[in-house]
PDB file of C-alpha atoms and ligand atoms in Angstrom:
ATOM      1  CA  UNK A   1      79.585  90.530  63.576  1.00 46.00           C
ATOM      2  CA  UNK A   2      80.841  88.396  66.347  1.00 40.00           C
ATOM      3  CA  UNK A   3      84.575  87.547  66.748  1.00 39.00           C
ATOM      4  CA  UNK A   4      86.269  85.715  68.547  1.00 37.00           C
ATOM      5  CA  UNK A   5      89.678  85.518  69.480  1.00 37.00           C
ATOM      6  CA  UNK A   6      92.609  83.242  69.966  1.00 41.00           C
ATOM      7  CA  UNK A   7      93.366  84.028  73.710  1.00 34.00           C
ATOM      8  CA  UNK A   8      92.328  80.866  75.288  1.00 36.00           C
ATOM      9  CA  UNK A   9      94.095  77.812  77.048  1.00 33.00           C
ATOM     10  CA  UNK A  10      92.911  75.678  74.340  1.00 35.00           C
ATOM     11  CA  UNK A  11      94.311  77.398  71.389  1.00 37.00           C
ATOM     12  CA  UNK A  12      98.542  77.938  73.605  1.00 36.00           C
ATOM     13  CA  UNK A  13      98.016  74.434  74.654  1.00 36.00           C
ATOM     14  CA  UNK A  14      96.917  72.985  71.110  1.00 36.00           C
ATOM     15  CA  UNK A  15     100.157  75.263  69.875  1.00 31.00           C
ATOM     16  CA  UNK A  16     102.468  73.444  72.272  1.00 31.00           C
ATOM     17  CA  UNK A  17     100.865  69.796  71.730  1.00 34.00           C
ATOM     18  CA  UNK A  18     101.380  70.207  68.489  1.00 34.00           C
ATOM     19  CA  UNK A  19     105.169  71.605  68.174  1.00 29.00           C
ATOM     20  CA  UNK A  20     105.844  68.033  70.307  1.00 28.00           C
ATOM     21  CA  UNK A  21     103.845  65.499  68.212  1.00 31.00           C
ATOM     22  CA  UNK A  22     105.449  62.366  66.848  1.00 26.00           C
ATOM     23  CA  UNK A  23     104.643  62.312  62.789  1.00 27.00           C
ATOM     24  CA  UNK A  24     101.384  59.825  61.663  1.00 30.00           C
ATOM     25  CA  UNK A  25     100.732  57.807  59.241  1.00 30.00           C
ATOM     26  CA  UNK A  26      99.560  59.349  55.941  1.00 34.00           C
ATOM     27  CA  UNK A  27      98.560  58.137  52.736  1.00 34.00           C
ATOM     28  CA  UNK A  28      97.149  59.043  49.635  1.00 36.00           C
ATOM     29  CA  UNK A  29      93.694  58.514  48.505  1.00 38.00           C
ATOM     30  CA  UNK A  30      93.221  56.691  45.081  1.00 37.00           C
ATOM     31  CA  UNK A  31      91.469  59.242  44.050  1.00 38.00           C
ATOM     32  CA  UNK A  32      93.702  61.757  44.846  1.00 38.00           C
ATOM     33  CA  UNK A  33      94.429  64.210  41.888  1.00 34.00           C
ATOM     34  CA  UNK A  34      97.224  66.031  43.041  1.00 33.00           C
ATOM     35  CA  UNK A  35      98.287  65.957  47.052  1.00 36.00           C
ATOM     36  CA  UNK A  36      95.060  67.871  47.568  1.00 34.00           C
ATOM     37  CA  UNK A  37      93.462  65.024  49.801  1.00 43.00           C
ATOM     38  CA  UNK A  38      95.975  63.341  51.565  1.00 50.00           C
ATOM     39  CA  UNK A  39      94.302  61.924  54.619  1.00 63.00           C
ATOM     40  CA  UNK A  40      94.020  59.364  57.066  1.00 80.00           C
ATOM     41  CA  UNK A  41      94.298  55.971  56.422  1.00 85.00           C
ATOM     42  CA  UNK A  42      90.921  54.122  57.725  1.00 87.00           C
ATOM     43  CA  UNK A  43      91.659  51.017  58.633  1.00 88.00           C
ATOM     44  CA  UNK A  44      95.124  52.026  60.866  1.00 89.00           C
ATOM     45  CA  UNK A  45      93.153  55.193  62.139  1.00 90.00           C
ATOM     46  CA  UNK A  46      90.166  52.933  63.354  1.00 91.00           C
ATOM     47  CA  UNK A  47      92.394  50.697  64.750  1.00 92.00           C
ATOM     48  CA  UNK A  48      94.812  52.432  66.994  1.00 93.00           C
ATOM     49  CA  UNK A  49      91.785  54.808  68.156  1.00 94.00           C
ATOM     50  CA  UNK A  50      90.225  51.543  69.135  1.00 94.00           C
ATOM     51  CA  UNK A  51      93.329  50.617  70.965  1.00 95.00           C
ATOM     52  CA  UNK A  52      93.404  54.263  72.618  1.00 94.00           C
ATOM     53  CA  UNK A  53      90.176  53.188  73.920  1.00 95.00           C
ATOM     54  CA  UNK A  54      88.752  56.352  72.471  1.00 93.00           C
ATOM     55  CA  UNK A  55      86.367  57.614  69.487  1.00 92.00           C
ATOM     56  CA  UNK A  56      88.081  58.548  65.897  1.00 92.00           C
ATOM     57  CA  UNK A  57      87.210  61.677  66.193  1.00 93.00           C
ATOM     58  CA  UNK A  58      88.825  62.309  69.857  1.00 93.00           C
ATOM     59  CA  UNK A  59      91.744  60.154  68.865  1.00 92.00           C
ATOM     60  CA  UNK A  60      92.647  62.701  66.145  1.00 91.00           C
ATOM     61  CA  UNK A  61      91.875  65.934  68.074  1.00 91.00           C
ATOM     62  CA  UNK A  62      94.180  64.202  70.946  1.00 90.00           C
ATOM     63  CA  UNK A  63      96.597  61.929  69.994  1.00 88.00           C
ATOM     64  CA  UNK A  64      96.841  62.474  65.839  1.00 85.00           C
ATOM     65  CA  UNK A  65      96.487  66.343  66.098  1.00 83.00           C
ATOM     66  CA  UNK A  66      97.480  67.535  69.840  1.00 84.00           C
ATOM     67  CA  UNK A  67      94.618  69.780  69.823  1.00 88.00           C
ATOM     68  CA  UNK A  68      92.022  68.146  72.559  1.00 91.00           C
ATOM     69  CA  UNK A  69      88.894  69.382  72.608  1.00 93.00           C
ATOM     70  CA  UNK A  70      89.515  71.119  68.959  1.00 95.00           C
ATOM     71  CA  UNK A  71      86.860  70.257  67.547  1.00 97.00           C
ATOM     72  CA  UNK A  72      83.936  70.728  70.471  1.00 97.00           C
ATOM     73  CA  UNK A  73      85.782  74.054  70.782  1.00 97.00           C
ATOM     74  CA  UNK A  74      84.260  74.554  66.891  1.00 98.00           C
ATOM     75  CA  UNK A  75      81.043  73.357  67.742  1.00 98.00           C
ATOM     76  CA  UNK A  76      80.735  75.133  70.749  1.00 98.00           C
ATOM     77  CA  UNK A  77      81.290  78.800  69.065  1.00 98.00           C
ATOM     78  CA  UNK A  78      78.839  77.554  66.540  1.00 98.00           C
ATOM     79  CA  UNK A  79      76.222  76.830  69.016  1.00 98.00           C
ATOM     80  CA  UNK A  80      76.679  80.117  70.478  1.00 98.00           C
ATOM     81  CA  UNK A  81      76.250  81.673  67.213  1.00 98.00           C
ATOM     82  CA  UNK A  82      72.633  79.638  66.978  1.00 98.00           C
ATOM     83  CA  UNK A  83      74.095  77.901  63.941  1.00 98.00           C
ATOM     84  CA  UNK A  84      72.055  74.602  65.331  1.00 98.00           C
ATOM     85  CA  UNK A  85      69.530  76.446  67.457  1.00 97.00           C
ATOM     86  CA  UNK A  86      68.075  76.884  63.616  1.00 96.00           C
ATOM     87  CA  UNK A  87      67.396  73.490  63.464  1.00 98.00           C
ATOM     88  CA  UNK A  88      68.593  73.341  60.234  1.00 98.00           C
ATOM     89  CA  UNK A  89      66.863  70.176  58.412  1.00 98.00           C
ATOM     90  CA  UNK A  90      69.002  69.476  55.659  1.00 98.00           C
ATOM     91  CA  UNK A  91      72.880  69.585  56.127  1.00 98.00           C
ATOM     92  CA  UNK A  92      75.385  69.400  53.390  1.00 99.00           C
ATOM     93  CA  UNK A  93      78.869  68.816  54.814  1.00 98.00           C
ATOM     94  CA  UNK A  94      82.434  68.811  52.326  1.00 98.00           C
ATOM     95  CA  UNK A  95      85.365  66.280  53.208  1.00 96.00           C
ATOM     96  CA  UNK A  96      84.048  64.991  56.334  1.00 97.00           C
ATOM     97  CA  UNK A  97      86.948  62.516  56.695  1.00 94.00           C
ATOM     98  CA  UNK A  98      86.408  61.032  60.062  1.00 94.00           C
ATOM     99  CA  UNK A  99      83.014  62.320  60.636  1.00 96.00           C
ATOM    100  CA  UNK A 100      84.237  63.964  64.122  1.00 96.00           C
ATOM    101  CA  UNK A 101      82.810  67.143  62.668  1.00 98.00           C
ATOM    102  CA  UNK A 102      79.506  65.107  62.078  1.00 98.00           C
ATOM    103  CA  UNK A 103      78.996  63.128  64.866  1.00 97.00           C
ATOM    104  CA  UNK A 104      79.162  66.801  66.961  1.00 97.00           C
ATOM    105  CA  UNK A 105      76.954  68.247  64.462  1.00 98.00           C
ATOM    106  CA  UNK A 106      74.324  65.477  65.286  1.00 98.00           C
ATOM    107  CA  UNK A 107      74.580  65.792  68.704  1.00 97.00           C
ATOM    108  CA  UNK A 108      73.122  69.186  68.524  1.00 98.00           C
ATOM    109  CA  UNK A 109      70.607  69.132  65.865  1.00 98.00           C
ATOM    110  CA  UNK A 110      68.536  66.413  64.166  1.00 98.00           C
ATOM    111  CA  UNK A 111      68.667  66.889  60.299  1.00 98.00           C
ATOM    112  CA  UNK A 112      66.226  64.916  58.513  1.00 98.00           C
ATOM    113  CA  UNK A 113      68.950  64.757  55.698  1.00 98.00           C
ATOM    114  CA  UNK A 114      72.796  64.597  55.780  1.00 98.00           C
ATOM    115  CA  UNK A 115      74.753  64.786  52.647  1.00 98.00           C
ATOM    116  CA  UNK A 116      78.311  64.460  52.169  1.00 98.00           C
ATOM    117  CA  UNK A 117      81.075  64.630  49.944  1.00 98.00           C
ATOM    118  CA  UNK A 118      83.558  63.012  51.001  1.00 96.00           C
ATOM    119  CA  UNK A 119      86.951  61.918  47.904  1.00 94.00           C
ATOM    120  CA  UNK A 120      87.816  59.309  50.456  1.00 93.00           C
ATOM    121  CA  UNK A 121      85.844  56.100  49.723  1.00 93.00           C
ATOM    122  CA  UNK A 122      86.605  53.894  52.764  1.00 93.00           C
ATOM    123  CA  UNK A 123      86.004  57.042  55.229  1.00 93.00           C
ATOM    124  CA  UNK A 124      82.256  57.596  52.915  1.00 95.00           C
ATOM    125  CA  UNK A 125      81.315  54.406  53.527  1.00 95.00           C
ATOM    126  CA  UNK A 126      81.820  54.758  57.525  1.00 95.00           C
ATOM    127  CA  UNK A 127      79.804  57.403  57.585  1.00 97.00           C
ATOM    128  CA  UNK A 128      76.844  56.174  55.609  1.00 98.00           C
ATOM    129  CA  UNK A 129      77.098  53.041  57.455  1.00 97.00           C
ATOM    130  CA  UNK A 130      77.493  54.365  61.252  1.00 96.00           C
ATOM    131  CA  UNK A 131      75.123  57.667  60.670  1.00 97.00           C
ATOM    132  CA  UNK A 132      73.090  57.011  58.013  1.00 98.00           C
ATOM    133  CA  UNK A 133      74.261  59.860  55.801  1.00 98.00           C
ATOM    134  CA  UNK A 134      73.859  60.427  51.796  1.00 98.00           C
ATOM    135  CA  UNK A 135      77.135  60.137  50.367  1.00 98.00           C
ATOM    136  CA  UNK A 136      77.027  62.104  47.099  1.00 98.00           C
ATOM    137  CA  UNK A 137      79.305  60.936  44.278  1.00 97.00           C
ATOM    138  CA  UNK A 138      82.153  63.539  44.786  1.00 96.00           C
ATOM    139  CA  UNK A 139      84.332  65.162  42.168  1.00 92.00           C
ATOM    140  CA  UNK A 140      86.561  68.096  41.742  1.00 93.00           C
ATOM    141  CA  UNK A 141      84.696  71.094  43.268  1.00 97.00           C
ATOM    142  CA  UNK A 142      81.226  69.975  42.118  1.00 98.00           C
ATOM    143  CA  UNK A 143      77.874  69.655  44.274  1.00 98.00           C
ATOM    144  CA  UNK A 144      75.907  68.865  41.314  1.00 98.00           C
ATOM    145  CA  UNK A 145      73.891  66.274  42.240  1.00 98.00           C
ATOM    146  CA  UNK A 146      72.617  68.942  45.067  1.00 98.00           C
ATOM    147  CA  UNK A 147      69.669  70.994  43.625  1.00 98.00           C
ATOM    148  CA  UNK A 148      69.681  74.946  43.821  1.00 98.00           C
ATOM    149  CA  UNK A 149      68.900  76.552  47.090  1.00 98.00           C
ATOM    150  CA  UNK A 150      68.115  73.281  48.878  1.00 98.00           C
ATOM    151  CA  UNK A 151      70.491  73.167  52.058  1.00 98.00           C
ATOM    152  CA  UNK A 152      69.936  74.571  55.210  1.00 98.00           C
ATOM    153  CA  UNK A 153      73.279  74.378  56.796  1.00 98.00           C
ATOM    154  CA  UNK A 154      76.070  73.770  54.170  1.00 99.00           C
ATOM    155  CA  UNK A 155      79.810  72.844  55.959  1.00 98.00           C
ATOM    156  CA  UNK A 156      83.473  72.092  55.920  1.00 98.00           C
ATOM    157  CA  UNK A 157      85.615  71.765  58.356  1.00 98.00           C
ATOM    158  CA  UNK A 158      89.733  71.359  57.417  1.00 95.00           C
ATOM    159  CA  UNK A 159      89.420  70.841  53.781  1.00 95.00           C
ATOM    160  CA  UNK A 160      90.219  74.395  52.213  1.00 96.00           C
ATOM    161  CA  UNK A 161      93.255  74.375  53.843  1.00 94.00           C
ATOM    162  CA  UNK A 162      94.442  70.900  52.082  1.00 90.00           C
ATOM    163  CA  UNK A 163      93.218  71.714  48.767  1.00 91.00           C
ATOM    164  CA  UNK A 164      94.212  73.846  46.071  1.00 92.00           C
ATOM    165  CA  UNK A 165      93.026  77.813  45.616  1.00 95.00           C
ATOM    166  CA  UNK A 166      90.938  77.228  42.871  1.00 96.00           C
ATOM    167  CA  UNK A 167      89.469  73.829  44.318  1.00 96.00           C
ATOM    168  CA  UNK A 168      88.360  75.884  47.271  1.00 98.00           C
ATOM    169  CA  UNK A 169      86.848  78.803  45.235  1.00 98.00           C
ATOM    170  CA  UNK A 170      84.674  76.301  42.833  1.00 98.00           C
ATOM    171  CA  UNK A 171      83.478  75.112  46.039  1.00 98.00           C
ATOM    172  CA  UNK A 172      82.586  78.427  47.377  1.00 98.00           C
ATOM    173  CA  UNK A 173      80.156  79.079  44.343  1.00 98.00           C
ATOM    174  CA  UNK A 174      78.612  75.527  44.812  1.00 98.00           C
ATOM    175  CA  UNK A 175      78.236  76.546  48.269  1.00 99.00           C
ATOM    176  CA  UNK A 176      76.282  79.931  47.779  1.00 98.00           C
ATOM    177  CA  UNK A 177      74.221  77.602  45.489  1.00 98.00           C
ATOM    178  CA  UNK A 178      72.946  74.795  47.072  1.00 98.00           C
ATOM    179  CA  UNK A 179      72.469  76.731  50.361  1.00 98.00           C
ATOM    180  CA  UNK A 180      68.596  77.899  50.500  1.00 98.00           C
ATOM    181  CA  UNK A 181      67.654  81.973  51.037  1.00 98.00           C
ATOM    182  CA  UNK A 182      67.925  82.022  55.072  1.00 98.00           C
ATOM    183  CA  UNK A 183      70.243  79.024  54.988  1.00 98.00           C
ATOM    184  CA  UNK A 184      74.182  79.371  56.506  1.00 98.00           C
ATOM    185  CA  UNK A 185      77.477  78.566  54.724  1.00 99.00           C
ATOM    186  CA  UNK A 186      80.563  77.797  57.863  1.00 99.00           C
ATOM    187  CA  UNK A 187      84.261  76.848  56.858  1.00 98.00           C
ATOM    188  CA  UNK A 188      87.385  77.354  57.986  1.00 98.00           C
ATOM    189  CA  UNK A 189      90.476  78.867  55.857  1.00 98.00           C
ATOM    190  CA  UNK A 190      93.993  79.810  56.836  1.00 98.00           C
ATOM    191  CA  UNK A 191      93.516  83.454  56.754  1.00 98.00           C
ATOM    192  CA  UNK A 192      96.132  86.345  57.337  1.00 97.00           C
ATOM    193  CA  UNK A 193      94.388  86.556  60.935  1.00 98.00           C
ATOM    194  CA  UNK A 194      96.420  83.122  61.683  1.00 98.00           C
ATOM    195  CA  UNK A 195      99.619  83.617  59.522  1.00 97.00           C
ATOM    196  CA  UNK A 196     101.434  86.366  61.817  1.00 97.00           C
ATOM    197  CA  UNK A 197     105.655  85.334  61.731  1.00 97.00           C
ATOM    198  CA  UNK A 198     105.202  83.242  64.283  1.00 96.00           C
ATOM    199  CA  UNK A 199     102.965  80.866  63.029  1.00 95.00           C
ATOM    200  CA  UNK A 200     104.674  81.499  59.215  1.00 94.00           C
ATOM    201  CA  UNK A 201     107.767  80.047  61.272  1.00 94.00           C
ATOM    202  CA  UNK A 202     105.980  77.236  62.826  1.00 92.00           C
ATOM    203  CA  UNK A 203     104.878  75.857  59.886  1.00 91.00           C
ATOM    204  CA  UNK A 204     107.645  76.364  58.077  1.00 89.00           C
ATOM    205  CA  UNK A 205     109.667  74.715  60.624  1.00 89.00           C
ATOM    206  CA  UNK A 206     107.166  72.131  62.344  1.00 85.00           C
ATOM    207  CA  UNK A 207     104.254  71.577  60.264  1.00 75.00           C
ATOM    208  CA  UNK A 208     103.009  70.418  57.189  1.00 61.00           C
ATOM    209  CA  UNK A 209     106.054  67.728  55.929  1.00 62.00           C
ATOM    210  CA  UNK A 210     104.406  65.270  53.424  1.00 59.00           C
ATOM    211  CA  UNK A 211     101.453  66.694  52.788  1.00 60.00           C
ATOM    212  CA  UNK A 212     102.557  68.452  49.982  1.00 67.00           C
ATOM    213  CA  UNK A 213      99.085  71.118  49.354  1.00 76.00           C
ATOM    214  CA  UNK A 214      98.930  71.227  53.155  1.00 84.00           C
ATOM    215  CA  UNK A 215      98.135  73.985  54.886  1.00 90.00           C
ATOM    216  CA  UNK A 216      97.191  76.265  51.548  1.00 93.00           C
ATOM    217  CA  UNK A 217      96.238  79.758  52.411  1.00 96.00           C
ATOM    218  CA  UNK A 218      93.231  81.636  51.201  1.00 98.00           C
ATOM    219  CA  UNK A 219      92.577  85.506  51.867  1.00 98.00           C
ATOM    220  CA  UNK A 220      90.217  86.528  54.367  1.00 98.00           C
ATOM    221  CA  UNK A 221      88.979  89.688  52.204  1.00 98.00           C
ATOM    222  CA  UNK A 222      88.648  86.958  49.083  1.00 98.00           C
ATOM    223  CA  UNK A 223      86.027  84.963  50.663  1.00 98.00           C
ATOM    224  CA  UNK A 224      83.963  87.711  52.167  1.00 98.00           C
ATOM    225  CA  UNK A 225      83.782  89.693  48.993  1.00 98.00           C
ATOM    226  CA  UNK A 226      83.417  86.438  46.799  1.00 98.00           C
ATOM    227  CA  UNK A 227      80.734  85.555  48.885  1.00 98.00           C
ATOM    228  CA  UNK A 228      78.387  89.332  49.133  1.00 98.00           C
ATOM    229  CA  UNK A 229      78.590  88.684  45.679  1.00 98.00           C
ATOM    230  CA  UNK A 230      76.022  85.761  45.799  1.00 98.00           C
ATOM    231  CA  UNK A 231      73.713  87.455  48.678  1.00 98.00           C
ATOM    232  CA  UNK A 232      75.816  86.100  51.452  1.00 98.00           C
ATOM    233  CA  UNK A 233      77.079  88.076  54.355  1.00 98.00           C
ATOM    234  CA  UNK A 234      79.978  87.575  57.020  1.00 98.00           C
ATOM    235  CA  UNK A 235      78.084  87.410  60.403  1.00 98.00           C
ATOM    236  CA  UNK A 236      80.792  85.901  62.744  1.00 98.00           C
ATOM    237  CA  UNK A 237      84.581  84.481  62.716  1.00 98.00           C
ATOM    238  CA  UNK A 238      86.725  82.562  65.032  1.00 98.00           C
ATOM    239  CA  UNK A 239      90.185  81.038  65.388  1.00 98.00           C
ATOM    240  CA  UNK A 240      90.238  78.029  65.436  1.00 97.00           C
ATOM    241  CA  UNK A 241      93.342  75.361  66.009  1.00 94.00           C
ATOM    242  CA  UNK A 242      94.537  73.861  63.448  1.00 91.00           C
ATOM    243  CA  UNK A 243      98.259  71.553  62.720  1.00 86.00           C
ATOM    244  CA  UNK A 244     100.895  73.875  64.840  1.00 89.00           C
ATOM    245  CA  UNK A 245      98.841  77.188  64.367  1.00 94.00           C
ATOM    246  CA  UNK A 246      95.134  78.026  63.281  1.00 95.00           C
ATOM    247  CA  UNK A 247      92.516  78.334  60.719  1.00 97.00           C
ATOM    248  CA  UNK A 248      89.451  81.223  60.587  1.00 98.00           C
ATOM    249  CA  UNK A 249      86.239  79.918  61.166  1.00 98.00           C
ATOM    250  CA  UNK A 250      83.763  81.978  58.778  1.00 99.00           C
ATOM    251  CA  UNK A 251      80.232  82.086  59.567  1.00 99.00           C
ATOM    252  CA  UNK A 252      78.389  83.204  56.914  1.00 98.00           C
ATOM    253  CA  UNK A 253      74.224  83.703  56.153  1.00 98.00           C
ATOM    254  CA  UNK A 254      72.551  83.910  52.864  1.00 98.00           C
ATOM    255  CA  UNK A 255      69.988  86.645  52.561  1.00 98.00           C
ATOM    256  CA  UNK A 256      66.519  85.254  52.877  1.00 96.00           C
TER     257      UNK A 256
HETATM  258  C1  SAM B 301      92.239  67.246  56.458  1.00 83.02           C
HETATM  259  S1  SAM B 301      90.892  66.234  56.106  1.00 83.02           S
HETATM  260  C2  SAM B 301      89.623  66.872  57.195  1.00 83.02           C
HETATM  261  C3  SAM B 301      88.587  65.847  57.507  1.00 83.02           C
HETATM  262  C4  SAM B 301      87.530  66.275  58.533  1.00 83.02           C
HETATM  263  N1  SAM B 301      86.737  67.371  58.054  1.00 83.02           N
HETATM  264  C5  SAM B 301      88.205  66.602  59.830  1.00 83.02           C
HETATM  265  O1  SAM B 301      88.346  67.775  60.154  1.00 83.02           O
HETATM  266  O2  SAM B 301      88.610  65.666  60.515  1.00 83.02           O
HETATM  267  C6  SAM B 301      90.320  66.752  54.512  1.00 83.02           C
HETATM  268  C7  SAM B 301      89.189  65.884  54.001  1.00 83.02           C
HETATM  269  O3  SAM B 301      88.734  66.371  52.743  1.00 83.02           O
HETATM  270  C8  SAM B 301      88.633  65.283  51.833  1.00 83.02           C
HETATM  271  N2  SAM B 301      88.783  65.850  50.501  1.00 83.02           N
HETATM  272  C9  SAM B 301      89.916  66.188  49.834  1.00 83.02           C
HETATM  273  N3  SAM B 301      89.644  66.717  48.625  1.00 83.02           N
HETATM  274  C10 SAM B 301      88.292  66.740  48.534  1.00 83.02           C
HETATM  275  C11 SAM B 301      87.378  67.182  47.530  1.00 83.02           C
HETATM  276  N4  SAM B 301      87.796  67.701  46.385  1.00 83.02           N
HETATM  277  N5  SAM B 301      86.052  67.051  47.766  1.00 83.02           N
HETATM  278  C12 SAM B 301      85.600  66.512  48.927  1.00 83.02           C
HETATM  279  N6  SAM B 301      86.418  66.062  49.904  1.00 83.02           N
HETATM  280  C13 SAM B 301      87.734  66.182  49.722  1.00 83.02           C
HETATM  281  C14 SAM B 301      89.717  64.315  52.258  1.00 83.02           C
HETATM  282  O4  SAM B 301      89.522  63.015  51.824  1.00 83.02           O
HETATM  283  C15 SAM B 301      89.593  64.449  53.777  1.00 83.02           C
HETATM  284  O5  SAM B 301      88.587  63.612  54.289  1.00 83.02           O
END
């Protein structure tokens, strides 16, 4: 298993950025049933990225978040873990917000099918109309309207850390069941690996105001043995930034 770890400029300069950001807009979704998806407003967030002269996805990383380069920094470990070089054909992807998770996806693989499911309407639509994805009616923790072992990549990228415990396990077992023998399962949760006191402080002191479910914790040890249960094994992990601290990156592959 491959890990990687937190020593790089990006993750002490995404730290700092952070601790110095000015506060953003937020509002809740209409759909929202309980402070678990409080999000980006579309129309504000389009426009002042616009005005920045930049793409909604680096606009967030830069500006929104103070973590530039966050999210290639993802994308980049998962290339080197030959997540895409699998040329995975059918990609499933959970609370893709802004698509900036997407958009990199698709720069480095060509999926003949991209579902998402995504509780924010307005931020759906964008993506169906700008990538041509398959936005799945999305409720609670379901993928129901997935079939059984049809996904090749299955992915989420900030969401377990916004939404409740159990939200995120009923997801995990929808996971492990739409993904296809062979197929891999990434997402990132707020392990103990990035809770040591000084990111516990951070947060306590810097991060998180508002968002009420925001950042929600989930034990490392929880997902890996959740998921051997359903065939699926741990093959890598990597920090990841995340707000003023970090999230785990779990890479996991179901047997084939
Ligand atoms: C913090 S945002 C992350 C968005 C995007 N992945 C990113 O990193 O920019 C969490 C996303 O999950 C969505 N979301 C919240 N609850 C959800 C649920 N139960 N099912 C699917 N999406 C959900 C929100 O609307 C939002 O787009």
């Amino acid at each position: 298993m491959r890990a990687v770890g937190r020593g790089t400029s990006l993750f002490k300069s995404g730290v700092k950025g952070l601790l110095g950001r000015a506060g953003f807009d937020i509002v809740r979704s209409t759909n929202n049933l309980g402070g678990v998806d409080d999000f980006l407003p579309f129309e504000a967030t389009m426009r002042a990225a616009r005005a920045a002269g930049k793409s909604v996805g680096d606009y967030i990383d830069e500006v929104m978040n103070g973590t530039p380069g966050a999210t290639q920094f993802t994308i980049d470990e998962l290339g080197a873990l030959g997540v895409f070089a699998a040329e995975p054909d059918r990609v499933l992807e959970i609370g893709p917000g802004s698509g900036r998770y997407l958009e990199k996806t698709l720069t480095e693989c060509s999926p003949e099918r991209y579902e998402v499911y995504e509780t924010a309407a307005s931020w759906a639509d964008y993506l169906v109309d700008t990538f041509g994805v398959v936005a799945r009616p999305t409720a609670g923790s379901s993928l129901a309207p997935t079939p059984d072992g049809s996904i090749d990549l299955v992915q989420a990228h900030k969401v377990f850390n916004t939404v409740t415990f159990l939200c995120a396990c009923r997801y995990f077992f929808e996971m492990a069941r739409v993904t296809r023998p062979g197929g891999r399962i990434v997402f990132d949760v707020m392990t103990e690996a990035c809770l040591d006191p000084a990111a516990v402080r951070a947060w306590a002191t810097q991060g998180g105001a508002g968002h009420d479910s925001y950042p929600a914790a989930m034990p490392r040890r929880t997902c890996v043995d959740l998921f051997a249960t359903f065939g699926c094994s741990l093959e890598a992990s990597f920090l990841a930034p995340m707000g003023v601290a970090f999230t785990e990156v779990l890479v996991f592959a179901k047997a084939a």
